[in-house]
PDB file of C-alpha atoms in Angstrom:
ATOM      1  CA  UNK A 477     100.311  96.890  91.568  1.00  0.00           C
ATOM      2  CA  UNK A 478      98.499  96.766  94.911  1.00  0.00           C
ATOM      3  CA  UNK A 479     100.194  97.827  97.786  1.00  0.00           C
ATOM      4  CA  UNK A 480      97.570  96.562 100.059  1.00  0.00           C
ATOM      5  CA  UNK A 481      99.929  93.763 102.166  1.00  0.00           C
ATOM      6  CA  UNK A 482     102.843  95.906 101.253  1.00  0.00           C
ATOM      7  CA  UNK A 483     102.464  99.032 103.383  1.00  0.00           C
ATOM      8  CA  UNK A 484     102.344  97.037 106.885  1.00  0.00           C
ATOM      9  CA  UNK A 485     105.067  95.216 105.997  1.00  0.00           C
ATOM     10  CA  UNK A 486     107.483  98.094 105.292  1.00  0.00           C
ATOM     11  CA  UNK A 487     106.152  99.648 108.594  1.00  0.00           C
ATOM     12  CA  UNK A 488     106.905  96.524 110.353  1.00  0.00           C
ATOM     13  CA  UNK A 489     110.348  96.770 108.666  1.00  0.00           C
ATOM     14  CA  UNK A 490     111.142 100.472 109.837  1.00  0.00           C
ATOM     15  CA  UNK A 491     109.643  99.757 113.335  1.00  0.00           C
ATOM     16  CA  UNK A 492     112.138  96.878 113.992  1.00  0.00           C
ATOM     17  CA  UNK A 493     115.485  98.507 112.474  1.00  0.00           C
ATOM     18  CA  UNK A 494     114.493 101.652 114.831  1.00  0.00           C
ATOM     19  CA  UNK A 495     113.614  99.484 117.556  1.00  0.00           C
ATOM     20  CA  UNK A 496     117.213  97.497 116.923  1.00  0.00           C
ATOM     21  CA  UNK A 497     118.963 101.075 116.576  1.00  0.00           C
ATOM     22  CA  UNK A 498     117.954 102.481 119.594  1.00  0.00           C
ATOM     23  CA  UNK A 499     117.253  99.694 122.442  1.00  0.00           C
ATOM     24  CA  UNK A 500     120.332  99.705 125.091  1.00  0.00           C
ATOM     25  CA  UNK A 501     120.408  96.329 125.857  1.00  0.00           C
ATOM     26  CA  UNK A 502     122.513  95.015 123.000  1.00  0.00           C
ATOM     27  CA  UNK A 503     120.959  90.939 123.341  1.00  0.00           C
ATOM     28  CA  UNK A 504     117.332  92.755 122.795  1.00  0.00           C
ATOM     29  CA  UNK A 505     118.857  94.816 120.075  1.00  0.00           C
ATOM     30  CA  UNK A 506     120.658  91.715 118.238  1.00  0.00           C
ATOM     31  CA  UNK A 507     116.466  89.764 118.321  1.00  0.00           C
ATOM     32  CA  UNK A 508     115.031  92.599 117.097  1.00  0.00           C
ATOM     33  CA  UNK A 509     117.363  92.576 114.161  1.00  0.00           C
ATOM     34  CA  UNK A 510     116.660  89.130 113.647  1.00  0.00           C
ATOM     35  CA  UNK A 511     112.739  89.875 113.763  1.00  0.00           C
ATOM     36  CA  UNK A 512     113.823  92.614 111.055  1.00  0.00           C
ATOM     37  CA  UNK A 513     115.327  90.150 108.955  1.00  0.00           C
ATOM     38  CA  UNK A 514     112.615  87.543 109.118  1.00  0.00           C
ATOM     39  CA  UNK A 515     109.748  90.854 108.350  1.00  0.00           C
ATOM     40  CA  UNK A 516     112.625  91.556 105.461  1.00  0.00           C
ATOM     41  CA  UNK A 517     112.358  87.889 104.197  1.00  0.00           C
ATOM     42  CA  UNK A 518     108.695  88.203 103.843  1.00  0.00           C
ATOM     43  CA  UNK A 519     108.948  91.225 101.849  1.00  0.00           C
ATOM     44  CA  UNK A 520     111.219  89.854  99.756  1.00  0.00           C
ATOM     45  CA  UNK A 521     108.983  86.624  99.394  1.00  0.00           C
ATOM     46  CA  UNK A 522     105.759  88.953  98.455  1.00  0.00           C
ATOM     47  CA  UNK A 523     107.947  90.414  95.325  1.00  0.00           C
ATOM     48  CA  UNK A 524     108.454  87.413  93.819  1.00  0.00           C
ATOM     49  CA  UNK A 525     112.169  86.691  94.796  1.00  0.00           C
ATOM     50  CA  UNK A 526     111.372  83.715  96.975  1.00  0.00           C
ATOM     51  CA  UNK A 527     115.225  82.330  96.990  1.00  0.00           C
ATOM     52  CA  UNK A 528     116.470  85.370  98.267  1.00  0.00           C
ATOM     53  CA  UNK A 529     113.764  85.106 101.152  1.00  0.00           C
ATOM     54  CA  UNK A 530     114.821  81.262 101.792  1.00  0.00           C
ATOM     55  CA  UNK A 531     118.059  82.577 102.366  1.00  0.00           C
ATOM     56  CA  UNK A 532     117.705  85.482 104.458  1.00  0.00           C
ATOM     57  CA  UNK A 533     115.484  83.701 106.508  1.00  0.00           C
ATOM     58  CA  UNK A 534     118.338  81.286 106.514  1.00  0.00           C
ATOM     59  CA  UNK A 535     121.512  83.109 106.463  1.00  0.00           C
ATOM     60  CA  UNK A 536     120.423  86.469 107.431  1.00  0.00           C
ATOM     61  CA  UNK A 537     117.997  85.768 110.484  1.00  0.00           C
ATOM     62  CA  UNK A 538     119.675  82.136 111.850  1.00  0.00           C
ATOM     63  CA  UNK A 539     123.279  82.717 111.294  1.00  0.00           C
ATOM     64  CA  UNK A 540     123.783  86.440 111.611  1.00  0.00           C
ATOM     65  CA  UNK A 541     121.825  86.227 114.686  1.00  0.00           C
ATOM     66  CA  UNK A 542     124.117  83.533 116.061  1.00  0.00           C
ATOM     67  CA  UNK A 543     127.215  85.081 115.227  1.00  0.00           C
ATOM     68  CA  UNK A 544     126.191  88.570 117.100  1.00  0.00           C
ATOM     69  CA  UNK A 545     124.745  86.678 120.014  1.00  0.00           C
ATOM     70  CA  UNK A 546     128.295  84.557 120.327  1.00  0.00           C
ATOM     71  CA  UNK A 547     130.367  87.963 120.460  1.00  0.00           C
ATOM     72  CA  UNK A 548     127.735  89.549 122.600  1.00  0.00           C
ATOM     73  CA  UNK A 549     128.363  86.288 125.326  1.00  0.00           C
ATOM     74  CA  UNK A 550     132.303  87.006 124.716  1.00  0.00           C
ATOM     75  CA  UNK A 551     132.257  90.792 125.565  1.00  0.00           C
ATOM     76  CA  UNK A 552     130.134  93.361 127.041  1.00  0.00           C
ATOM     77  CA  UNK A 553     126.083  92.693 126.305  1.00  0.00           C
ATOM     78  CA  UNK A 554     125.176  96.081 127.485  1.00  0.00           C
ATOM     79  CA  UNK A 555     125.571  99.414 125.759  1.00  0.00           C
ATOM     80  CA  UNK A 556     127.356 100.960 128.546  1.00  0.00           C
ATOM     81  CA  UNK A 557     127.053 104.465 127.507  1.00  0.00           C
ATOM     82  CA  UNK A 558     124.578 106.869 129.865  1.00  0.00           C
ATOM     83  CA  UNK A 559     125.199 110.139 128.817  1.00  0.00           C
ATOM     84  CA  UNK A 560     124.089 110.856 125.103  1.00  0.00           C
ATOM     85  CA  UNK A 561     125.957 110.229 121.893  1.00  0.00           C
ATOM     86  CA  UNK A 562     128.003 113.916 120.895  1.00  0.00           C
ATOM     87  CA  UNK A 563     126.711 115.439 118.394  1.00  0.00           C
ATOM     88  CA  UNK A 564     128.062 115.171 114.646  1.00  0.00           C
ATOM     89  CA  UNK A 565     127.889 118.520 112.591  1.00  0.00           C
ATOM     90  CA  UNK A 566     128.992 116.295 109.166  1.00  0.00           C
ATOM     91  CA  UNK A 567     126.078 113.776 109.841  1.00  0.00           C
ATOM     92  CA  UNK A 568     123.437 116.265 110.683  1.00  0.00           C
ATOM     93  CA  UNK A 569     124.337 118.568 107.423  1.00  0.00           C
ATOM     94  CA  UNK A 570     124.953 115.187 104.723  1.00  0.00           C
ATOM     95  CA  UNK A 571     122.753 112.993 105.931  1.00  0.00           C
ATOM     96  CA  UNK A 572     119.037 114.936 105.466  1.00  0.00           C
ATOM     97  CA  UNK A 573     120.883 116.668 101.947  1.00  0.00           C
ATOM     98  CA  UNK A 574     121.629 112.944 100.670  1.00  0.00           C
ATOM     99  CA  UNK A 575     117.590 112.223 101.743  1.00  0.00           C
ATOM    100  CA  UNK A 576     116.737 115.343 100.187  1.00  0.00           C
ATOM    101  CA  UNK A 577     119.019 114.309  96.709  1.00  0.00           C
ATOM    102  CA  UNK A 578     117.309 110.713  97.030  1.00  0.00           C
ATOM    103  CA  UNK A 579     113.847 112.019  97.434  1.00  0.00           C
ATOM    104  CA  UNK A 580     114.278 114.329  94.610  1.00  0.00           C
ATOM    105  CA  UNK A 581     115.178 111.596  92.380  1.00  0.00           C
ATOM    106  CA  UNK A 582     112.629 109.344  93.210  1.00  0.00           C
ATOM    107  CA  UNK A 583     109.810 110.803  90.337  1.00  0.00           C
ATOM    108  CA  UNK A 584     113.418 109.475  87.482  1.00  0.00           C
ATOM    109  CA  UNK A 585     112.636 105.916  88.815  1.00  0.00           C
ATOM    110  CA  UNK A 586     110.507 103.653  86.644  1.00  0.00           C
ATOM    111  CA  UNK A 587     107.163 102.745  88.663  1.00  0.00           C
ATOM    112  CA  UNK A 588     107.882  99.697  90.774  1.00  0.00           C
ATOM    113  CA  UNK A 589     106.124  96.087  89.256  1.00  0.00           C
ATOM    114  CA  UNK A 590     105.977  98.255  85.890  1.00  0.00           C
ATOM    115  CA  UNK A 591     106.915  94.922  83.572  1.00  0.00           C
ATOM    116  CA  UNK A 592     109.157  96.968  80.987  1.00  0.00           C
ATOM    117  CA  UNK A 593     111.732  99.325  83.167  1.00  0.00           C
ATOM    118  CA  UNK A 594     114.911  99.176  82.028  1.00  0.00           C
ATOM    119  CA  UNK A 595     116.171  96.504  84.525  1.00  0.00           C
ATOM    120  CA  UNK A 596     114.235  93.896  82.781  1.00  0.00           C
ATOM    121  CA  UNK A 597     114.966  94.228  79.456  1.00  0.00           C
ATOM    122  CA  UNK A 598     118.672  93.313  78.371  1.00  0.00           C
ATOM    123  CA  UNK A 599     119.726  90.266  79.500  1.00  0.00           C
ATOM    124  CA  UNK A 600     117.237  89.127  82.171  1.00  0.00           C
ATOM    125  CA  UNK A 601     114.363  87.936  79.575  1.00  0.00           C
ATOM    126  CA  UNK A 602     116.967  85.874  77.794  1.00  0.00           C
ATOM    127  CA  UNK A 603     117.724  83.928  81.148  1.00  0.00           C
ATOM    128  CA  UNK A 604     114.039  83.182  81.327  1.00  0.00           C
ATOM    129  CA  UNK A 605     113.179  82.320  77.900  1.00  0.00           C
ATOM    130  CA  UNK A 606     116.270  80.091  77.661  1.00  0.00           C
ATOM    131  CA  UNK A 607     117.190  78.619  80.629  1.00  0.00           C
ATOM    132  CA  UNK A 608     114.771  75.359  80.484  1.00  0.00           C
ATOM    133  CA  UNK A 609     116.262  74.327  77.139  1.00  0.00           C
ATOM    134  CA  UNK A 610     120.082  75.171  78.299  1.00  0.00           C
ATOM    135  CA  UNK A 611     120.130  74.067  81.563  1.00  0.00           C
ATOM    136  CA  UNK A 612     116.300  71.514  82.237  1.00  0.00           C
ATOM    137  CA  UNK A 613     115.934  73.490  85.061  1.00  0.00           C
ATOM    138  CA  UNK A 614     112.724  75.225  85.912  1.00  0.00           C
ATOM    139  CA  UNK A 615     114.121  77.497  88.430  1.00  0.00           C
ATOM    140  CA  UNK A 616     115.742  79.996  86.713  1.00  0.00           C
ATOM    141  CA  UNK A 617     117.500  81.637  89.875  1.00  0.00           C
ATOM    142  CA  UNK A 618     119.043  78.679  90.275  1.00  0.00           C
ATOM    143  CA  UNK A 619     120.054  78.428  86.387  1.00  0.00           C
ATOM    144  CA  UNK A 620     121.635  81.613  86.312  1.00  0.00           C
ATOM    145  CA  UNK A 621     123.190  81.352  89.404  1.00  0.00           C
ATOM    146  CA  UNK A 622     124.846  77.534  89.006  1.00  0.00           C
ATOM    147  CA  UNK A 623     125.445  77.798  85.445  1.00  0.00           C
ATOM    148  CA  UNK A 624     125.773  81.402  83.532  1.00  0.00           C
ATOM    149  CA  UNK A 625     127.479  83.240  86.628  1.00  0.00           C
ATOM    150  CA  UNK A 626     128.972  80.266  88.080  1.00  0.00           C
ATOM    151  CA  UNK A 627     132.287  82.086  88.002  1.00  0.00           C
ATOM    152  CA  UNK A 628     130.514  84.865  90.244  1.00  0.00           C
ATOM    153  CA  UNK A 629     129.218  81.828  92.661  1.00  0.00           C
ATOM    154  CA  UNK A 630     133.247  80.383  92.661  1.00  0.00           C
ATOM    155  CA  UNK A 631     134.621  83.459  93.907  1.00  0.00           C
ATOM    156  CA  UNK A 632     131.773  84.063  96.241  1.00  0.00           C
ATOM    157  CA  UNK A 633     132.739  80.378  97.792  1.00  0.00           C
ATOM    158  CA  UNK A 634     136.629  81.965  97.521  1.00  0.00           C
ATOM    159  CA  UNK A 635     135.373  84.997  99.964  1.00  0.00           C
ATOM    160  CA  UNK A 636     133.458  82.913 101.955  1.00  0.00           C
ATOM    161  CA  UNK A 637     136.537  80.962 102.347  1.00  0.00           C
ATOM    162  CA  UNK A 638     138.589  83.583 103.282  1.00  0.00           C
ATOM    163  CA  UNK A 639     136.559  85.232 105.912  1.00  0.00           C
ATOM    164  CA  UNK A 640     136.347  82.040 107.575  1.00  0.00           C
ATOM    165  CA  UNK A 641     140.730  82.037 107.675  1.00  0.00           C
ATOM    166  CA  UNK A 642     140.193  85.694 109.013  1.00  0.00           C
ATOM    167  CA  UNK A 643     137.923  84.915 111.910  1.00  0.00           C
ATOM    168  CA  UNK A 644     139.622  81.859 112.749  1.00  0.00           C
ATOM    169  CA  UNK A 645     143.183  83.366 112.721  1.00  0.00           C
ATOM    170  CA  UNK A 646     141.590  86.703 114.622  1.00  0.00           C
ATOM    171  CA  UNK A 647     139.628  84.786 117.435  1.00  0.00           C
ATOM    172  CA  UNK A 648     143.272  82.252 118.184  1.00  0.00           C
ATOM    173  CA  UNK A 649     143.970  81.986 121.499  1.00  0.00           C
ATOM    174  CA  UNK A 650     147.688  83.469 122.213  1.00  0.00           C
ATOM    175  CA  UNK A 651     149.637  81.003 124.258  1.00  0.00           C
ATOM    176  CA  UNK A 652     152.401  83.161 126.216  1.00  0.00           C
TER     177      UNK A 652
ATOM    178  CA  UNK B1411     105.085 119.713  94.036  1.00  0.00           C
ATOM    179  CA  UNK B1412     102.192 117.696  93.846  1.00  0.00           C
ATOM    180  CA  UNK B1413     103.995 115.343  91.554  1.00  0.00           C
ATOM    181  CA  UNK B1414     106.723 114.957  93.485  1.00  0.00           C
ATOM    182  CA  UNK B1415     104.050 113.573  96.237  1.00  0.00           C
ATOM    183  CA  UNK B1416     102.928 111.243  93.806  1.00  0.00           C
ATOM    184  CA  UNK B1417     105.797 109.979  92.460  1.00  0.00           C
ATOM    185  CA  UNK B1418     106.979 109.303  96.295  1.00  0.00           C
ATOM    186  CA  UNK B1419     103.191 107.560  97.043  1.00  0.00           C
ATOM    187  CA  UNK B1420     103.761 105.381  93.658  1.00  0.00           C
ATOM    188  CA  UNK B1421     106.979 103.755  95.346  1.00  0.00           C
ATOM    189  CA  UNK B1422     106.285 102.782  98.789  1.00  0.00           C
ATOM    190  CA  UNK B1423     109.322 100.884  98.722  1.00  0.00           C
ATOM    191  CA  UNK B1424     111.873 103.614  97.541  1.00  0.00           C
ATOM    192  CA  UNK B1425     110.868 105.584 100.115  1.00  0.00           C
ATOM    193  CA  UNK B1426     111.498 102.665 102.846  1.00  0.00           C
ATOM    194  CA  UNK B1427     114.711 102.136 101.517  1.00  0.00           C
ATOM    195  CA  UNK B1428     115.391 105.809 101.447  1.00  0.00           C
ATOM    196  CA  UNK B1429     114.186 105.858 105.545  1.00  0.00           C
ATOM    197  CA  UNK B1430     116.362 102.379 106.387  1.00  0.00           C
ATOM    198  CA  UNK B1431     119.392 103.810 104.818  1.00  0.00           C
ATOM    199  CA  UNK B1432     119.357 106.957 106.111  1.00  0.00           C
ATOM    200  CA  UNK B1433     118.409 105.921 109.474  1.00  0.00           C
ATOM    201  CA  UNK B1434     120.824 102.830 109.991  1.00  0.00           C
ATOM    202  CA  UNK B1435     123.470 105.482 108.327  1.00  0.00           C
ATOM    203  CA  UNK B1436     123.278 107.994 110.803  1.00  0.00           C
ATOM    204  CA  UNK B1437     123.333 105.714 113.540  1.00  0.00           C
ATOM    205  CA  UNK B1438     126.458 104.237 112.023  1.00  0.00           C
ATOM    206  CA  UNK B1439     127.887 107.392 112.116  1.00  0.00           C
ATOM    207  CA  UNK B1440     126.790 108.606 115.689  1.00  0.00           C
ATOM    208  CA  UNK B1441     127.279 105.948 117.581  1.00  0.00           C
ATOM    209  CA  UNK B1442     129.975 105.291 119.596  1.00  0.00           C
ATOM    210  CA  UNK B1443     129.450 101.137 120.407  1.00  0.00           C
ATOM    211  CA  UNK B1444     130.651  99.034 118.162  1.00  0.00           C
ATOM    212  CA  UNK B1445     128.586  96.550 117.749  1.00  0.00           C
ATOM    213  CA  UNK B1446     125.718  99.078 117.329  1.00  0.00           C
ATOM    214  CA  UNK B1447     127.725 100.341 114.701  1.00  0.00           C
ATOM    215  CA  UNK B1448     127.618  96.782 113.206  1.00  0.00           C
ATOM    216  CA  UNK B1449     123.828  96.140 113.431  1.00  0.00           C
ATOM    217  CA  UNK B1450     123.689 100.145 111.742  1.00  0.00           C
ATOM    218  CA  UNK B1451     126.022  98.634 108.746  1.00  0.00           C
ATOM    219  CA  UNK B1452     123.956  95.435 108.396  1.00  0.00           C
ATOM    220  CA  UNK B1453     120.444  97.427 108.228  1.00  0.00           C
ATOM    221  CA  UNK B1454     122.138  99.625 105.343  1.00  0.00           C
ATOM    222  CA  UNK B1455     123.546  97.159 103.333  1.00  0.00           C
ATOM    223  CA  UNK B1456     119.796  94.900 103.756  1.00  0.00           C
ATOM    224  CA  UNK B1457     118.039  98.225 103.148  1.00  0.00           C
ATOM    225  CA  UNK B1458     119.822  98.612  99.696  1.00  0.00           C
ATOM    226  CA  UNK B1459     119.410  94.826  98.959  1.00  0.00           C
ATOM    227  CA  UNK B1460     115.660  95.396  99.355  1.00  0.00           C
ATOM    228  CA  UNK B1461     115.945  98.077  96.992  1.00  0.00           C
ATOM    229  CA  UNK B1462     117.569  96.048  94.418  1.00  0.00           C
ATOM    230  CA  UNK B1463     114.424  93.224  94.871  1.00  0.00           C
ATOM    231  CA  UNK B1464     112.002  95.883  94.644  1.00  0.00           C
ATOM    232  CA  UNK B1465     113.043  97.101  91.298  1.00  0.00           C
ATOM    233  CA  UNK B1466     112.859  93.535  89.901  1.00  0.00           C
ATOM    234  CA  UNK B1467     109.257  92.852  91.054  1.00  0.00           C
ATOM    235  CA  UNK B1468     106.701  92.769  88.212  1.00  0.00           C
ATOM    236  CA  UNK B1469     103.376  93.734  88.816  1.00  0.00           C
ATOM    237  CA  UNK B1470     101.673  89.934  87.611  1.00  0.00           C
ATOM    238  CA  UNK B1471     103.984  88.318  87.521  1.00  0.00           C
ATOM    239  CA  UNK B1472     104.613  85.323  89.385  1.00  0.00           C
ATOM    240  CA  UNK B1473     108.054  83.550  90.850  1.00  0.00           C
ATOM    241  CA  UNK B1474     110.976  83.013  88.583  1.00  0.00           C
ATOM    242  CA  UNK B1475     110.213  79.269  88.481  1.00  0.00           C
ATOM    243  CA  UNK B1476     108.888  78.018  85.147  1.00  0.00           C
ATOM    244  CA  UNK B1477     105.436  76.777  85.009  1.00  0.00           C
ATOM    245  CA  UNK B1478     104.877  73.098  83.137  1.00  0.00           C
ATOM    246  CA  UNK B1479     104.523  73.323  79.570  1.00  0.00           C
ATOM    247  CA  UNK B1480     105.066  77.057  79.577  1.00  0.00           C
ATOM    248  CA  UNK B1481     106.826  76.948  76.021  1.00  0.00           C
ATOM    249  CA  UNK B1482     107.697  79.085  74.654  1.00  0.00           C
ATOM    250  CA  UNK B1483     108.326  81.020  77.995  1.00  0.00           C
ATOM    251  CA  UNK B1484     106.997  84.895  77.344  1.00  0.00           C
ATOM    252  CA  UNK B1485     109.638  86.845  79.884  1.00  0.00           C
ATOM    253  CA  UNK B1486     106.417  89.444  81.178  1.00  0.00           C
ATOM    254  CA  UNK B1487     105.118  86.432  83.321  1.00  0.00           C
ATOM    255  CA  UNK B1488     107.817  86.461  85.474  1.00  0.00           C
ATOM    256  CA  UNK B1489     109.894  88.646  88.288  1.00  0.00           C
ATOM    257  CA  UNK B1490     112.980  89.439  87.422  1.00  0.00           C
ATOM    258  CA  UNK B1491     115.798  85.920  87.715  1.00  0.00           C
ATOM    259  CA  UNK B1492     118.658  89.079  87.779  1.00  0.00           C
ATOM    260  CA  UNK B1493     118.296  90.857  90.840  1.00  0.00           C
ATOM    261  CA  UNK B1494     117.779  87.867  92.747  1.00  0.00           C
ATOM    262  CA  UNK B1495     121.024  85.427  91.766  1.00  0.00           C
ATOM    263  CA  UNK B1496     123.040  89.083  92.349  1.00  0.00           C
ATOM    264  CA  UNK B1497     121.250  89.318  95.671  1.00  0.00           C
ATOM    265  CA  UNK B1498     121.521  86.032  96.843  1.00  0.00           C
ATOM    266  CA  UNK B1499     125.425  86.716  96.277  1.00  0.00           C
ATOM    267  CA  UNK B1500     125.480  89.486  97.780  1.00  0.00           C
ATOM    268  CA  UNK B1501     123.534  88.849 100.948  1.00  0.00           C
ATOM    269  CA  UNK B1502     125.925  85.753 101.769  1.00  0.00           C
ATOM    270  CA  UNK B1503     129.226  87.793 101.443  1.00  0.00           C
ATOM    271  CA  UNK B1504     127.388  90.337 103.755  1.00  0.00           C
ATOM    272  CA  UNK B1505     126.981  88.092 106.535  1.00  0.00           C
ATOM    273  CA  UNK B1506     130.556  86.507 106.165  1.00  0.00           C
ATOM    274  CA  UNK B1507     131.776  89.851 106.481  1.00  0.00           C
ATOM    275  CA  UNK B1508     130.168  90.148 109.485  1.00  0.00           C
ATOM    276  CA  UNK B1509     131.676  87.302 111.117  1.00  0.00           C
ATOM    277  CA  UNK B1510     134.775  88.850 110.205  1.00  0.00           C
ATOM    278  CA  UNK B1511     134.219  92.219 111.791  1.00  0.00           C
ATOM    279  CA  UNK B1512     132.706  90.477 115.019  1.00  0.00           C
ATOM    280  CA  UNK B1513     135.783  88.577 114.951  1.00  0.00           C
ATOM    281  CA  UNK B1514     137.715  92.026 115.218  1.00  0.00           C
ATOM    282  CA  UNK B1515     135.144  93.536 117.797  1.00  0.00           C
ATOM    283  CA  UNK B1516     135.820  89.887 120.065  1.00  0.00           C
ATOM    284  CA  UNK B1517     139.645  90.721 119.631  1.00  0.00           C
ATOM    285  CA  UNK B1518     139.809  93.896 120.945  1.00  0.00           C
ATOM    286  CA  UNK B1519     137.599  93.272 124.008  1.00  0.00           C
ATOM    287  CA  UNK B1520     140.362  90.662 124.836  1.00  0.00           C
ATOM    288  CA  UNK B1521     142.640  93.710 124.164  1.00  0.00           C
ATOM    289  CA  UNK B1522     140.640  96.427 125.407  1.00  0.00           C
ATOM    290  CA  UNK B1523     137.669  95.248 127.682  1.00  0.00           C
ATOM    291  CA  UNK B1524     135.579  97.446 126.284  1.00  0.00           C
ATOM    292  CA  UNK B1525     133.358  97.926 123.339  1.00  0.00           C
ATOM    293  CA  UNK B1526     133.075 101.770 123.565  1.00  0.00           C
ATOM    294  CA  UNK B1527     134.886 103.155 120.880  1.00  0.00           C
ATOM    295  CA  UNK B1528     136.179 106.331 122.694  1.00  0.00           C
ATOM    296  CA  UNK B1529     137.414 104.007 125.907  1.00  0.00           C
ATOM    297  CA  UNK B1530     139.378 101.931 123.332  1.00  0.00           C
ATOM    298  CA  UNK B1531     140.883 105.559 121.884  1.00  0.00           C
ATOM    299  CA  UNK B1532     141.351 106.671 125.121  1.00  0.00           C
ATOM    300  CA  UNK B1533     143.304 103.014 126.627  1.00  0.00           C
ATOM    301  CA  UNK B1534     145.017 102.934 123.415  1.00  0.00           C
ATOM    302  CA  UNK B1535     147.022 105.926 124.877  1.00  0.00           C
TER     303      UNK B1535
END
């Protein structure tokens, strides 16, 4: 696998989380996360997963940007903090030994784009060899997603559901 | 030593998760605004999805979309269907959770008036 496209992208990727991490004013902050979630969509579109790109480009760039920018017009839109953050013994001990655990682990994984790792071999090539005669469908996302885990897209509606209640019961207007 | 190097320069995309989790994590952790807190949780949670995408990416193979007359369908010609339906879930129920926590955050700025997490400690007194 090349990673010729690949590398730019993931700097892109790291340059606009830090930049969304670290800029004071929050409304900057909020469209740099939205630029991080577009760069993220086109990642995601140059492995091959192009339904989960439609949708954060969608869902994770348009609506998630919309919602933050909504509070952000409700409440404060600055970070109003000056003097620096204190400083966290737990995070500055865990943190860089979790990195160091996750780097050291890295040579275990199978090589990305390698066509026989693990993750591909149980179930996943029976969705794709059988999907167009179950289901006439070509997409097979869209197969496995609508008709073999449709009880996993149900509940998904059921949370979505729910979290709508919650916001709309949270964000009432008291009348005393 | 050396193979650790190459392992890491074989998986550009492991280490970017590893970098985006860690990152967004601490910042979670440090910070003391809340809605920087949120933007910290919605980089780790995307940073992990990523992860999840990268894994199912074969090196060849095209879209999970079945080409015309592709029959019988050989599973090495295409990325992995998996990865992507769990994603898809997953990155939906990420963003209504959001909406729910921002919800919270707009609540107790009508409570509070403030987003600083030690002022609302502090006023909660």
């Amino acid at each position: 696998m090349t990673f010729s496209f690949e590398i730019p992208l993931l700097l892109l990727l790291i340059i606009t989380a830090a930049g969304a991490t670290l800029v004071k004013d929050l409304v900057s902050a909020v469209f740099l996360l939205g630029s991080y979630s577009f760069f993220l969509a086109l990642a995601w579109a140059w492995l091959g997963a192009v339904d989960v790109a439609f949708v954060e480009a969608v869902v994770g760039a348009g609506l998630a940007t919309v919602l933050f920018l909504l509070t952000l017009f409700g409440t404060a839109p600055r970070d109003a903090r000056i003097d620096r953050e204190p400083f966290s013994w737990p995070a500055l001990i865990g943190l860089p030994l979790l990195g160091v655990l996750l780097l050291y682990a890295a040579s275990d994984l199978p090589e990305f784009g390698d066509p026989v790792s693990p993750a591909s071999q149980h179930v996943s090539p029976f969705y794709l060899e059988n999907s167009l005669r179950d289901m006439r469908t070509p997409n097979v996302v869209t197969s496995v997603l609508m008709d073999y885990r449709a009880f996993d897209t149900l509940i998904e509606t059921v949370v979505i559901f729910t979290s709508g209640m919650a916001c709309a019961l949270l964000l009432r207007r008291r009348r005393t | 030593m050396l193979e650790l190097l190459e392992a890491w320069l074989l998986r550009p995309n492991f280490l970017a998760f590893v970098v985006l989790f860690l990152w967004s994590f601490s910042i979670m952790v440090t910070t003391r605004n809340l809605v920087k807190q949120l933007i910290g949780l919605y980089i780790v949670q995307t940073s992990v999805l990523f992860f999840l995408i990268a894994v199912s990416a074969k090196s060849g193979a095209t879209v999970p979309v079945l080409l015309p007359g592709a029959d019988p369908v050989r599973a090495v010609e295409y990325a992995n269907p998996l990865p992507h339906v769990l994603t898809l879930t997953a990155v939906v129920v990420q963003v209504a959770t959001l909406g729910v926590s921002l919800a919270l955050i707009t609540a107790m700025y009508r409570t509070y008036g403030t987003l600083d997490e030690e002022e609302i400690l502090k006023r909660m007194e």
